[in-house]
XYZ file of C-alpha atoms in Angstrom:
111
model
C 0.000 0.000 0.000
C 1.381 3.390 -0.950
C 1.462 6.423 1.317
C -0.973 8.195 -1.016
C -3.498 5.366 -0.521
C -3.280 5.688 3.264
C -3.811 9.451 3.146
C -6.699 9.090 0.725
C -8.479 6.518 2.912
C -8.075 8.453 6.190
C -10.990 10.874 5.655
C -13.282 7.948 4.932
C -12.458 6.397 8.282
C -13.101 9.643 10.088
C -16.371 10.048 8.211
C -17.520 6.604 9.347
C -16.664 7.439 12.954
C -18.632 10.656 12.750
C -21.614 8.841 11.245
C -21.432 6.224 14.006
C -21.601 8.939 16.655
C -24.504 10.754 15.019
C -27.063 8.043 15.709
C -26.511 7.824 19.516
C -26.478 11.622 19.752
C -29.759 11.868 17.853
C -31.331 9.167 19.977
C -30.256 10.945 23.166
C -31.733 14.254 22.012
C -34.982 12.630 20.902
C -35.353 10.746 24.183
C -34.846 13.954 26.192
C -37.426 15.748 24.078
C -39.813 12.823 24.482
C -39.402 12.743 28.239
C -39.895 16.484 28.647
C -42.865 16.568 26.309
C -44.463 13.729 28.259
C -44.012 15.689 31.473
C -46.039 18.654 30.292
C -49.270 16.771 29.658
C -51.798 16.551 32.557
C -51.123 14.418 35.567
C -49.740 15.159 38.970
C -45.987 15.718 38.763
C -43.621 15.814 41.735
C -42.666 19.261 43.093
C -39.107 18.944 41.798
C -40.380 19.398 38.226
C -41.726 22.832 39.137
C -38.511 23.828 40.915
C -36.045 22.538 38.324
C -37.858 22.721 34.995
C -40.420 25.446 35.772
C -43.410 23.333 34.748
C -46.562 25.046 35.944
C -48.729 21.938 36.253
C -46.353 20.316 38.767
C -47.404 20.044 42.375
C -46.087 22.759 44.719
C -45.223 22.149 48.346
C -45.482 25.219 50.592
C -42.563 26.168 52.792
C -42.961 25.110 56.401
C -41.372 26.954 59.283
C -40.120 24.846 62.141
C -37.127 23.477 63.965
C -35.355 20.152 63.799
C -35.607 18.338 67.128
C -32.368 17.915 69.041
C -30.877 14.474 68.744
C -30.102 12.485 71.890
C -26.801 10.616 72.046
C -27.081 6.860 72.611
C -24.413 4.382 73.720
C -24.007 3.119 70.143
C -23.101 6.569 68.727
C -19.432 7.307 68.044
C -17.878 10.646 69.035
C -15.971 12.207 66.121
C -14.852 15.486 67.666
C -15.791 19.033 68.591
C -17.981 21.155 66.323
C -15.882 23.876 64.711
C -18.589 26.537 64.571
C -20.405 25.789 67.839
C -18.327 25.765 71.039
C -19.522 23.156 73.533
C -21.076 20.947 70.848
C -19.620 17.764 69.399
C -20.165 15.816 66.197
C -21.300 12.199 66.511
C -21.676 9.376 64.005
C -24.640 7.003 64.472
C -24.829 3.330 63.484
C -26.363 4.183 60.083
C -23.396 6.424 59.197
C -25.242 9.729 59.651
C -23.550 12.570 61.488
C -25.299 14.835 63.940
C -24.455 17.579 66.416
C -25.186 17.293 70.143
C -23.764 18.495 73.432
C -20.300 17.217 74.292
C -20.014 14.623 77.056
C -18.886 15.746 80.505
C -15.130 16.123 80.745
C -14.532 16.305 76.984
C -11.884 18.886 76.110
C -11.859 20.299 72.619
C -8.249 20.240 71.306
């Protein structure tokens, strides 16, 4: 094979690659359009559709004012350390892996 043959066949290969990528890109665009067009027709949509996409027929949840109840430390909770922005409070890790803030145990000194 001559060098001229290799150069002449290179654009064809790139053209095939571009054509191969066109179909998945078109399918992705069409599926997004299909999903969004299906969301606008009647039905009760979750509130996130109103917040993110601005769809007017989505359900709206009013803001509620309140406080989160203080968490009590149990024997199974693990003390991580002192809270940086709240002197006298410590950060704990519960058995499910969630962290929460509560009062430090008696005698705990924040380093």
